[in-house]
Amino acid sequence: MDAETPNHDPAAEVVDLCRDLLRIDTSNYGDGSGPGERKAAEHVASLLDEVGIESRIYEAAPGRASLVARWGGAEDGSGGPPLLLHGHLDVVPAAAEDWQVDPFSGEIQDGYLWGRGAVDMKDFDAMLLSVVRARTRAGRLPQRPMVLCFTADEEAGGHQGAEHLIEEHPDELADCTEAVGEVGGFSTTVRGRRIYLIEAAEKGMAWMRLTARGRAGHGSMINHENAVTELAAAVARIGSYQWPVRLTPAMEVLLASVAELAGTEATPENAESLIDEFGGATRMLGAVIRNTCNPTMLDAGYKVNVIPTEATAHVDGRFLPGFEDEFFATLAALCGEHIEIEPVSHQQPWETPYEGHLVDAMTRSILAEDPDGLVAPFLMSGGTDAKHFRKLGMQSYGFAPLRLPSDLDFTALFHGIDERVPVDALEFGARVFDRFLDQV
């Protein structure tokens, strides 16, 4: 990448930009022990500065850095309110011994760019930077003003990133009415057709601590008030419970698209079989036609022959928009009256109507590069920074476009080993996003 030789192709430097970001370790362990995002934020600031875009870096704690910049907009103010374009700089940790390559080396092998963050989400950071730099060099600034935001801490809930910005620096974002970030715009293949999934909703999050209390005693004696037994029974009930299918508007549209390909109609009764059409993506999409709750942590006791007074478990609950009350009522019934339920983190779900000018722009920009594709909304099983930015009243979508091989198990790469993204998918995404900015 040579700053002295401008290239106006929006995809020209996306691979190099992504490689450079992958080589900056921004692992987020969730306990403040990681390297932080400051080095990556300063790198992004220098890339923007090269093309004359001023940015500001804000720290919620030492090293926990987020960056904000303003870009474009008609001089007469006719471009409308700003659009927020956001990506996060942190990544989940990676154990190098589990990978085929060093997770922070940015290796290119077999047409793929490998590294922690390649799909979550330094790929989109690179697409955005590549498009912004190319358009600025060519004098193709968007008529609508844009706020570029690269955040810290998304992988641990965004409290030291997006949440910090909206609470401590709301003036940077308050005039934005819409936001575009992760996760969406990637393709999955169903019956030979590529379907590009646009995120239009997210499940709510309920991380909870479950506590059972009983009577301490000797491990060799009968004890009918064993906290471990009480907790284990509740955890087993939660883990084996089959939550009923509940279709939200975004998933109704997506399943209708799949049903048309399958020559049938989408109903709650055949929703699971339609989801199975997505192959590897079923692990994610199967979780967004129902509430879910998975036990994830257990803790009890201090000696093998001592029955402890207390036993605890943590569960990761995710509930659909409109079904929060049902979720908590069911969880309480599964736990029973002797289990105490305490919230650890509670974040609301959201759903944006799949209609309007942004949806039209996303659809047209994808189909211009892939005329045979289909475009449909989906509901995201995990959480993103959109949950925080929506507190300022923004409508949100996930749109980080990637055209993917039909045999790539893409959803397994999120937080998985050997995370990688096809080089040509990065270039495709940059071209699509460039078209998108022409239409917003």
Short mmCIF file of C-alpha atoms in Angstrom, two decimals:
data_model
loop_
_atom_site.label_atom_id
_atom_site.label_comp_id
_atom_site.label_asym_id
_atom_site.label_seq_id
_atom_site.Cartn_x
_atom_site.Cartn_y
_atom_site.Cartn_z
CA MET A 1 0.00 0.00 0.00
CA ASP A 2 1.57 3.26 -1.13
CA ALA A 3 0.08 6.56 0.01
CA GLU A 4 2.14 8.35 -2.63
CA THR A 5 0.29 6.57 -5.46
CA PRO A 6 -3.44 7.19 -5.05
CA ASN A 7 -5.76 4.51 -6.42
CA HIS A 8 -9.43 5.36 -6.86
CA ASP A 9 -10.59 1.73 -7.02
CA PRO A 10 -12.59 1.21 -3.77
CA ALA A 11 -11.28 -2.37 -3.52
CA ALA A 12 -7.65 -1.62 -4.38
CA GLU A 13 -6.24 -1.63 -0.88
CA VAL A 14 -8.88 -3.47 1.13
CA VAL A 15 -6.78 -6.64 1.51
CA ASP A 16 -3.67 -4.78 2.66
CA LEU A 17 -5.71 -2.67 5.06
CA CYS A 18 -7.29 -5.77 6.56
CA ARG A 19 -3.91 -7.52 6.87
CA ASP A 20 -2.46 -4.55 8.73
CA LEU A 21 -5.40 -4.48 11.15
CA LEU A 22 -5.19 -8.23 11.78
CA ARG A 23 -1.53 -7.86 12.72
CA ILE A 24 -2.45 -5.50 15.56
CA ASP A 25 -3.41 -7.66 18.53
CA THR A 26 -6.54 -6.16 20.09
CA SER A 27 -7.63 -9.23 22.07
CA ASN A 28 -10.40 -8.45 24.54
CA TYR A 29 -10.39 -10.83 27.51
CA GLY A 30 -13.27 -9.04 29.18
CA ASP A 31 -11.31 -8.36 32.38
CA GLY A 32 -9.15 -5.42 31.31
CA SER A 33 -6.02 -7.52 30.89
CA GLY A 34 -5.68 -7.34 27.11
CA PRO A 35 -3.59 -4.95 25.00
CA GLY A 36 -6.52 -2.61 24.34
CA GLU A 37 -7.43 -0.88 21.10
CA ARG A 38 -5.28 2.25 21.28
CA LYS A 39 -2.68 1.07 18.75
CA ALA A 40 -5.38 0.10 16.25
CA ALA A 41 -7.27 3.37 16.77
CA GLU A 42 -4.10 5.37 16.15
CA HIS A 43 -3.46 3.32 13.01
CA VAL A 44 -6.97 4.10 11.72
CA ALA A 45 -6.47 7.77 12.59
CA SER A 46 -3.29 7.86 10.50
CA LEU A 47 -5.06 6.23 7.54
CA LEU A 48 -7.79 8.85 7.66
CA ASP A 49 -5.30 11.66 8.17
CA GLU A 50 -3.46 10.61 4.99
CA VAL A 51 -6.52 11.63 2.97
CA GLY A 52 -7.29 14.74 5.00
CA ILE A 53 -9.95 13.37 7.39
CA GLU A 54 -9.61 14.57 10.97
CA SER A 55 -10.55 12.14 13.72
CA ARG A 56 -10.83 12.12 17.49
CA ILE A 57 -9.86 9.30 19.85
CA TYR A 58 -11.66 8.79 23.15
CA GLU A 59 -10.57 6.46 25.95
CA ALA A 60 -12.94 4.99 28.51
CA ALA A 61 -9.91 3.60 30.37
CA PRO A 62 -6.18 3.59 29.58
CA GLY A 63 -5.74 1.93 26.20
CA ARG A 64 -9.47 1.32 25.63
CA ALA A 65 -9.77 3.62 22.64
CA SER A 66 -12.56 4.43 20.20
CA LEU A 67 -12.29 6.75 17.20
CA VAL A 68 -14.86 9.10 15.65
CA ALA A 69 -14.59 11.14 12.45
CA ARG A 70 -16.94 13.19 10.26
CA TRP A 71 -16.82 12.74 6.50
CA GLY A 72 -18.68 14.08 3.50
CA GLY A 73 -21.94 15.99 3.35
CA ALA A 74 -23.25 18.60 0.91
CA GLU A 75 -21.88 22.07 1.58
CA ASP A 76 -25.38 23.56 1.59
CA GLY A 77 -26.59 21.04 4.16
CA SER A 78 -29.01 19.40 1.74
CA GLY A 79 -27.65 15.91 2.32
CA GLY A 80 -29.83 15.27 5.35
CA PRO A 81 -28.91 13.98 8.82
CA PRO A 82 -25.70 11.98 9.23
CA LEU A 83 -25.49 8.22 8.75
CA LEU A 84 -23.39 6.37 11.33
CA LEU A 85 -20.99 3.76 9.89
CA HIS A 86 -19.51 1.74 12.74
CA GLY A 87 -17.14 -1.16 13.30
CA HIS A 88 -15.29 -2.43 16.36
CA LEU A 89 -11.54 -2.77 16.72
CA ASP A 90 -11.35 -5.42 19.43
CA VAL A 91 -11.36 -9.18 18.83
CA VAL A 92 -11.90 -12.21 21.02
CA PRO A 93 -8.72 -13.98 22.17
CA ALA A 94 -7.12 -16.72 20.07
CA ALA A 95 -4.96 -19.63 21.24
CA ALA A 96 -2.18 -19.86 18.64
CA GLU A 97 -1.59 -23.57 19.29
CA ASP A 98 -5.11 -24.34 18.02
CA TRP A 99 -4.63 -22.55 14.68
CA GLN A 100 -3.03 -23.65 11.42
CA VAL A 101 -1.40 -20.19 11.19
CA ASP A 102 -0.44 -17.50 13.68
CA PRO A 103 -3.79 -15.77 14.39
CA PHE A 104 -2.14 -12.35 14.30
CA SER A 105 0.05 -12.86 11.23
CA GLY A 106 -2.42 -11.85 8.51
CA GLU A 107 -1.34 -14.79 6.34
CA ILE A 108 -2.83 -15.27 2.87
CA GLN A 109 -3.24 -18.92 1.91
CA ASP A 110 -5.44 -20.63 -0.68
CA GLY A 111 -7.24 -17.41 -1.54
CA TYR A 112 -8.12 -16.61 2.08
CA LEU A 113 -6.85 -13.96 4.48
CA TRP A 114 -6.40 -15.62 7.88
CA GLY A 115 -6.43 -14.04 11.31
CA ARG A 116 -8.40 -13.28 14.43
CA GLY A 117 -10.89 -10.63 13.39
CA ALA A 118 -10.99 -11.57 9.71
CA VAL A 119 -14.77 -11.93 9.89
CA ASP A 120 -15.45 -10.28 13.26
CA MET A 121 -14.96 -7.59 12.24
CA LYS A 122 -11.75 -6.12 10.88
CA ASP A 123 -12.93 -7.17 7.43
CA PHE A 124 -15.65 -4.51 7.52
CA ASP A 125 -13.29 -1.97 9.12
CA ALA A 126 -10.99 -2.48 6.14
CA MET A 127 -13.83 -2.25 3.61
CA LEU A 128 -15.00 1.00 5.12
CA LEU A 129 -11.51 2.49 5.22
CA SER A 130 -10.72 1.37 1.66
CA VAL A 131 -13.91 2.92 0.30
CA VAL A 132 -13.56 6.15 2.28
CA ARG A 133 -9.92 6.63 1.27
CA ALA A 134 -10.55 5.90 -2.43
CA ARG A 135 -13.59 8.15 -2.63
CA THR A 136 -11.82 10.99 -0.82
CA ARG A 137 -8.82 10.79 -3.13
CA ALA A 138 -11.15 10.88 -6.13
CA GLY A 139 -13.20 13.76 -4.74
CA ARG A 140 -16.29 11.53 -4.57
CA LEU A 141 -17.56 12.61 -1.18
CA PRO A 142 -21.07 11.47 -0.30
CA GLN A 143 -23.82 14.07 -0.32
CA ARG A 144 -25.11 12.72 2.94
CA PRO A 145 -22.78 13.42 5.90
CA MET A 146 -21.24 10.35 7.48
CA VAL A 147 -19.95 9.66 10.99
CA LEU A 148 -17.20 7.04 10.95
CA CYS A 149 -16.88 5.23 14.27
CA PHE A 150 -14.39 2.52 15.25
CA THR A 151 -15.10 1.26 18.75
CA ALA A 152 -13.45 -0.52 21.64
CA ASP A 153 -14.85 -3.32 23.78
CA GLU A 154 -17.68 -4.63 21.59
CA GLU A 155 -16.65 -8.20 22.36
CA ALA A 156 -17.29 -7.61 26.08
CA GLY A 157 -20.58 -5.73 25.76
CA GLY A 158 -19.36 -2.36 24.48
CA HIS A 159 -19.33 -0.73 27.92
CA GLN A 160 -15.90 0.84 27.33
CA GLY A 161 -16.64 1.57 23.69
CA ALA A 162 -20.03 2.39 22.19
CA GLU A 163 -21.71 2.82 25.56
CA HIS A 164 -18.94 5.17 26.71
CA LEU A 165 -19.38 7.26 23.56
CA ILE A 166 -23.13 7.68 23.87
CA GLU A 167 -22.88 8.52 27.57
CA GLU A 168 -19.77 10.70 27.66
CA HIS A 169 -19.58 12.08 24.10
CA PRO A 170 -23.15 12.06 22.77
CA ASP A 171 -22.55 15.26 20.77
CA GLU A 172 -20.44 13.19 18.35
CA LEU A 173 -23.38 10.93 17.47
CA ALA A 174 -26.63 12.54 18.55
CA ASP A 175 -27.56 13.94 15.12
CA CYS A 176 -27.25 10.53 13.41
CA THR A 177 -30.64 9.06 12.56
CA GLU A 178 -29.53 5.72 11.09
CA ALA A 179 -26.62 3.34 11.63
CA VAL A 180 -24.95 0.59 9.60
CA GLY A 181 -22.48 -1.90 11.08
CA GLU A 182 -22.17 -5.67 11.59
CA VAL A 183 -23.44 -8.47 11.11
CA GLY A 184 -25.08 -8.85 7.71
CA GLY A 185 -24.70 -8.68 3.96
CA PHE A 186 -22.90 -12.03 3.78
CA SER A 187 -24.17 -14.70 1.44
CA THR A 188 -25.35 -18.20 2.17
CA THR A 189 -26.32 -20.69 -0.53
CA VAL A 190 -29.72 -22.40 -0.56
CA ARG A 191 -30.63 -24.76 -3.41
CA GLY A 192 -27.96 -23.23 -5.61
CA ARG A 193 -29.00 -19.61 -5.00
CA ARG A 194 -26.99 -17.10 -3.01
CA ILE A 195 -29.09 -15.30 -0.39
CA TYR A 196 -27.54 -12.19 1.15
CA LEU A 197 -28.69 -11.77 4.73
CA ILE A 198 -29.20 -8.21 6.00
CA GLU A 199 -29.35 -7.87 9.77
CA ALA A 200 -32.59 -6.12 10.69
CA ALA A 201 -32.99 -7.32 14.27
CA GLU A 202 -31.14 -8.72 17.28
CA LYS A 203 -32.17 -10.89 20.16
CA GLY A 204 -32.06 -9.44 23.64
CA MET A 205 -29.46 -10.69 26.08
CA ALA A 206 -29.90 -11.95 29.63
CA TRP A 207 -26.75 -13.21 31.30
CA MET A 208 -27.75 -14.50 34.72
CA ARG A 209 -26.34 -16.09 37.85
CA LEU A 210 -28.34 -18.94 39.38
CA THR A 211 -27.79 -19.76 43.04
CA ALA A 212 -28.98 -22.73 45.09
CA ARG A 213 -28.55 -22.81 48.87
CA GLY A 214 -28.76 -25.83 51.11
CA ARG A 215 -27.39 -27.40 54.29
CA ALA A 216 -23.68 -28.06 54.63
CA GLY A 217 -22.63 -31.50 55.76
CA HIS A 218 -20.32 -34.46 55.49
CA GLY A 219 -20.12 -36.03 52.05
CA SER A 220 -20.61 -39.53 53.49
CA MET A 221 -24.01 -38.78 55.05
CA ILE A 222 -27.53 -38.49 53.66
CA ASN A 223 -28.45 -34.88 52.88
CA HIS A 224 -31.77 -33.96 51.27
CA GLU A 225 -30.85 -30.24 51.17
CA ASN A 226 -27.85 -30.53 48.85
CA ALA A 227 -27.34 -27.25 46.97
CA VAL A 228 -25.33 -28.98 44.23
CA THR A 229 -28.14 -31.45 43.55
CA GLU A 230 -30.75 -28.68 43.48
CA LEU A 231 -28.69 -26.54 41.11
CA ALA A 232 -27.72 -29.45 38.84
CA ALA A 233 -31.37 -30.40 38.38
CA ALA A 234 -32.29 -26.84 37.41
CA VAL A 235 -29.37 -26.56 35.00
CA ALA A 236 -30.33 -29.86 33.38
CA ARG A 237 -33.92 -28.69 32.93
CA ILE A 238 -32.76 -25.45 31.33
CA GLY A 239 -30.23 -27.13 29.06
CA SER A 240 -32.67 -29.73 27.75
CA TYR A 241 -35.73 -27.50 27.37
CA GLN A 242 -37.11 -27.21 23.83
CA TRP A 243 -38.21 -23.62 23.37
CA PRO A 244 -41.19 -23.18 21.03
CA VAL A 245 -40.83 -21.65 17.57
CA ARG A 246 -41.71 -17.96 17.45
CA LEU A 247 -41.44 -16.12 14.12
CA THR A 248 -40.61 -12.43 14.12
CA PRO A 249 -41.17 -10.14 11.09
CA ALA A 250 -37.58 -10.37 9.80
CA MET A 251 -37.56 -14.16 9.95
CA GLU A 252 -40.99 -14.41 8.35
CA VAL A 253 -39.59 -12.58 5.31
CA LEU A 254 -36.44 -14.71 5.18
CA LEU A 255 -38.30 -18.00 5.51
CA ALA A 256 -40.79 -16.94 2.86
CA SER A 257 -37.85 -16.45 0.46
CA VAL A 258 -36.51 -19.92 1.24
CA ALA A 259 -39.95 -21.48 1.01
CA GLU A 260 -40.36 -20.06 -2.49
CA LEU A 261 -37.11 -21.74 -3.55
CA ALA A 262 -38.33 -24.99 -1.96
CA GLY A 263 -41.74 -24.77 -3.64
CA THR A 264 -43.72 -24.49 -0.42
CA GLU A 265 -45.04 -21.91 2.04
CA ALA A 266 -43.43 -20.86 5.30
CA THR A 267 -45.29 -21.72 8.50
CA PRO A 268 -44.26 -22.11 12.15
CA GLU A 269 -44.68 -25.86 11.66
CA ASN A 270 -42.11 -26.15 8.85
CA ALA A 271 -39.82 -23.34 10.03
CA GLU A 272 -37.16 -25.74 11.32
CA SER A 273 -37.03 -27.70 8.06
CA LEU A 274 -36.67 -24.45 6.12
CA ILE A 275 -33.84 -23.37 8.43
CA ASP A 276 -32.11 -26.69 7.70
CA GLU A 277 -31.80 -25.53 4.07
CA PHE A 278 -29.05 -23.14 5.19
CA GLY A 279 -26.49 -25.85 5.97
CA GLY A 280 -23.81 -24.59 8.35
CA ALA A 281 -25.66 -21.31 8.95
CA THR A 282 -28.36 -23.36 10.70
CA ARG A 283 -26.44 -23.10 13.97
CA MET A 284 -27.11 -19.35 13.99
CA LEU A 285 -30.44 -19.13 12.19
CA GLY A 286 -31.89 -22.00 14.20
CA ALA A 287 -31.36 -19.88 17.31
CA VAL A 288 -33.42 -16.95 16.02
CA ILE A 289 -36.75 -18.69 15.57
CA ARG A 290 -36.99 -19.28 19.32
CA ASN A 291 -35.72 -18.01 22.65
CA THR A 292 -32.60 -19.80 23.93
CA CYS A 293 -30.86 -20.28 27.25
CA ASN A 294 -27.58 -22.16 27.61
CA PRO A 295 -25.83 -23.03 30.89
CA THR A 296 -22.20 -21.91 30.54
CA MET A 297 -20.51 -21.91 33.98
CA LEU A 298 -20.74 -23.96 37.20
CA ASP A 299 -19.17 -23.40 40.62
CA ALA A 300 -19.64 -25.25 43.89
CA GLY A 301 -17.72 -26.70 46.81
CA TYR A 302 -14.14 -26.66 48.06
CA LYS A 303 -13.46 -30.25 49.20
CA VAL A 304 -14.63 -33.62 47.92
CA ASN A 305 -16.08 -34.81 51.26
CA VAL A 306 -17.88 -31.56 52.15
CA ILE A 307 -21.38 -30.80 50.88
CA PRO A 308 -21.33 -27.02 50.32
CA THR A 309 -23.92 -24.53 51.47
CA GLU A 310 -24.10 -22.85 48.07
CA ALA A 311 -23.79 -23.70 44.39
CA THR A 312 -23.92 -21.28 41.46
CA ALA A 313 -24.27 -21.43 37.71
CA HIS A 314 -24.27 -18.86 34.93
CA VAL A 315 -26.57 -19.03 31.94
CA ASP A 316 -26.59 -17.15 28.65
CA GLY A 317 -30.17 -16.30 27.76
CA ARG A 318 -31.24 -14.70 24.46
CA PHE A 319 -34.83 -13.63 23.83
CA LEU A 320 -36.65 -12.57 20.68
CA PRO A 321 -38.14 -9.11 20.20
CA GLY A 322 -41.64 -9.25 21.67
CA PHE A 323 -41.06 -12.43 23.68
CA GLU A 324 -39.12 -11.20 26.74
CA ASP A 325 -41.94 -11.84 29.23
CA GLU A 326 -42.39 -15.39 27.95
CA PHE A 327 -38.65 -15.98 28.27
CA PHE A 328 -38.37 -14.92 31.92
CA ALA A 329 -41.58 -16.68 32.96
CA THR A 330 -40.35 -19.93 31.39
CA LEU A 331 -36.91 -19.60 32.98
CA ALA A 332 -38.44 -19.06 36.42
CA ALA A 333 -40.56 -22.19 36.00
CA LEU A 334 -37.55 -24.25 34.88
CA CYS A 335 -35.47 -23.08 37.83
CA GLY A 336 -38.14 -23.71 40.46
CA GLU A 337 -38.80 -21.84 43.67
CA HIS A 338 -35.52 -22.72 45.38
CA ILE A 339 -33.18 -21.18 42.79
CA GLU A 340 -32.32 -17.50 43.05
CA ILE A 341 -31.96 -15.71 39.68
CA GLU A 342 -29.74 -12.62 39.54
CA PRO A 343 -29.07 -10.51 36.43
CA VAL A 344 -25.46 -10.11 35.30
CA SER A 345 -26.14 -8.21 32.06
CA HIS A 346 -29.51 -7.41 30.53
CA GLN A 347 -29.76 -5.81 27.08
CA GLN A 348 -32.89 -5.23 25.07
CA PRO A 349 -33.63 -6.76 21.67
CA TRP A 350 -34.35 -4.58 18.66
CA GLU A 351 -35.98 -4.84 15.28
CA THR A 352 -35.92 -2.29 12.44
CA PRO A 353 -38.62 -2.49 9.75
CA TYR A 354 -37.16 -4.04 6.62
CA GLU A 355 -38.18 -1.24 4.31
CA GLY A 356 -37.18 2.24 3.20
CA HIS A 357 -34.28 3.90 1.42
CA LEU A 358 -31.43 2.13 3.24
CA VAL A 359 -32.90 -1.30 2.53
CA ASP A 360 -33.40 -0.33 -1.10
CA ALA A 361 -29.81 0.94 -1.32
CA MET A 362 -28.38 -2.23 0.22
CA THR A 363 -30.43 -4.44 -2.09
CA ARG A 364 -29.53 -2.53 -5.26
CA SER A 365 -25.82 -2.38 -4.40
CA ILE A 366 -25.62 -6.15 -3.86
CA LEU A 367 -27.60 -7.03 -6.98
CA ALA A 368 -25.48 -4.69 -9.10
CA GLU A 369 -22.46 -6.88 -8.24
CA ASP A 370 -24.34 -10.20 -8.10
CA PRO A 371 -27.45 -10.04 -10.32
CA ASP A 372 -28.40 -13.65 -9.57
CA GLY A 373 -28.44 -13.13 -5.81
CA LEU A 374 -31.41 -12.78 -3.48
CA VAL A 375 -31.52 -10.33 -0.57
CA ALA A 376 -33.52 -10.88 2.62
CA PRO A 377 -33.48 -9.80 6.29
CA PHE A 378 -32.53 -11.92 9.26
CA LEU A 379 -32.47 -11.68 13.04
CA MET A 380 -29.04 -11.89 14.69
CA SER A 381 -28.57 -14.36 17.56
CA GLY A 382 -25.74 -12.41 19.19
CA GLY A 383 -25.34 -8.75 20.09
CA THR A 384 -23.55 -5.81 18.49
CA ASP A 385 -22.83 -2.16 19.22
CA ALA A 386 -26.17 -1.34 17.58
CA LYS A 387 -27.82 -1.98 20.96
CA HIS A 388 -26.02 1.06 22.36
CA PHE A 389 -26.29 3.38 19.37
CA ARG A 390 -30.04 2.77 19.17
CA LYS A 391 -30.37 4.40 22.59
CA LEU A 392 -29.85 7.70 20.75
CA GLY A 393 -32.86 6.94 18.55
CA MET A 394 -31.08 5.53 15.47
CA GLN A 395 -32.52 2.86 13.23
CA SER A 396 -29.94 0.13 12.64
CA TYR A 397 -28.92 -2.47 10.09
CA GLY A 398 -26.05 -4.94 9.80
CA PHE A 399 -24.43 -4.71 6.37
CA ALA A 400 -20.86 -5.92 5.84
CA PRO A 401 -21.27 -7.47 2.38
CA LEU A 402 -19.38 -10.64 1.46
CA ARG A 403 -19.96 -13.04 -1.44
CA LEU A 404 -18.93 -16.40 0.00
CA PRO A 405 -18.24 -19.87 -1.43
CA SER A 406 -21.14 -22.25 -0.95
CA ASP A 407 -18.92 -24.76 0.87
CA LEU A 408 -17.56 -22.30 3.46
CA ASP A 409 -19.01 -22.83 6.95
CA PHE A 410 -18.96 -19.11 7.58
CA THR A 411 -20.87 -18.86 10.87
CA ALA A 412 -18.44 -21.35 12.47
CA LEU A 413 -15.64 -18.81 11.96
CA PHE A 414 -17.15 -16.25 14.35
CA HIS A 415 -15.01 -16.65 17.50
CA GLY A 416 -13.77 -19.97 16.06
CA ILE A 417 -10.32 -21.26 15.21
CA ASP A 418 -8.76 -20.61 11.79
CA GLU A 419 -10.90 -17.52 11.25
CA ARG A 420 -10.49 -16.38 7.65
CA VAL A 421 -12.17 -14.46 4.86
CA PRO A 422 -11.88 -14.99 1.08
CA VAL A 423 -9.73 -12.30 -0.53
CA ASP A 424 -12.21 -11.87 -3.37
CA ALA A 425 -15.04 -11.51 -0.84
CA LEU A 426 -13.24 -8.53 0.72
CA GLU A 427 -12.90 -6.93 -2.70
CA PHE A 428 -16.55 -7.69 -3.49
CA GLY A 429 -17.60 -6.09 -0.20
CA ALA A 430 -15.67 -2.90 -0.90
CA ARG A 431 -17.26 -2.55 -4.34
CA VAL A 432 -20.74 -3.15 -2.94
CA PHE A 433 -20.24 -0.67 -0.11
CA ASP A 434 -18.98 1.93 -2.54
CA ARG A 435 -22.20 1.53 -4.56
CA PHE A 436 -24.21 1.70 -1.34
CA LEU A 437 -22.76 5.11 -0.43
CA ASP A 438 -23.83 6.46 -3.82
CA GLN A 439 -27.45 5.76 -2.95
CA VAL A 440 -27.93 6.61 0.72
#
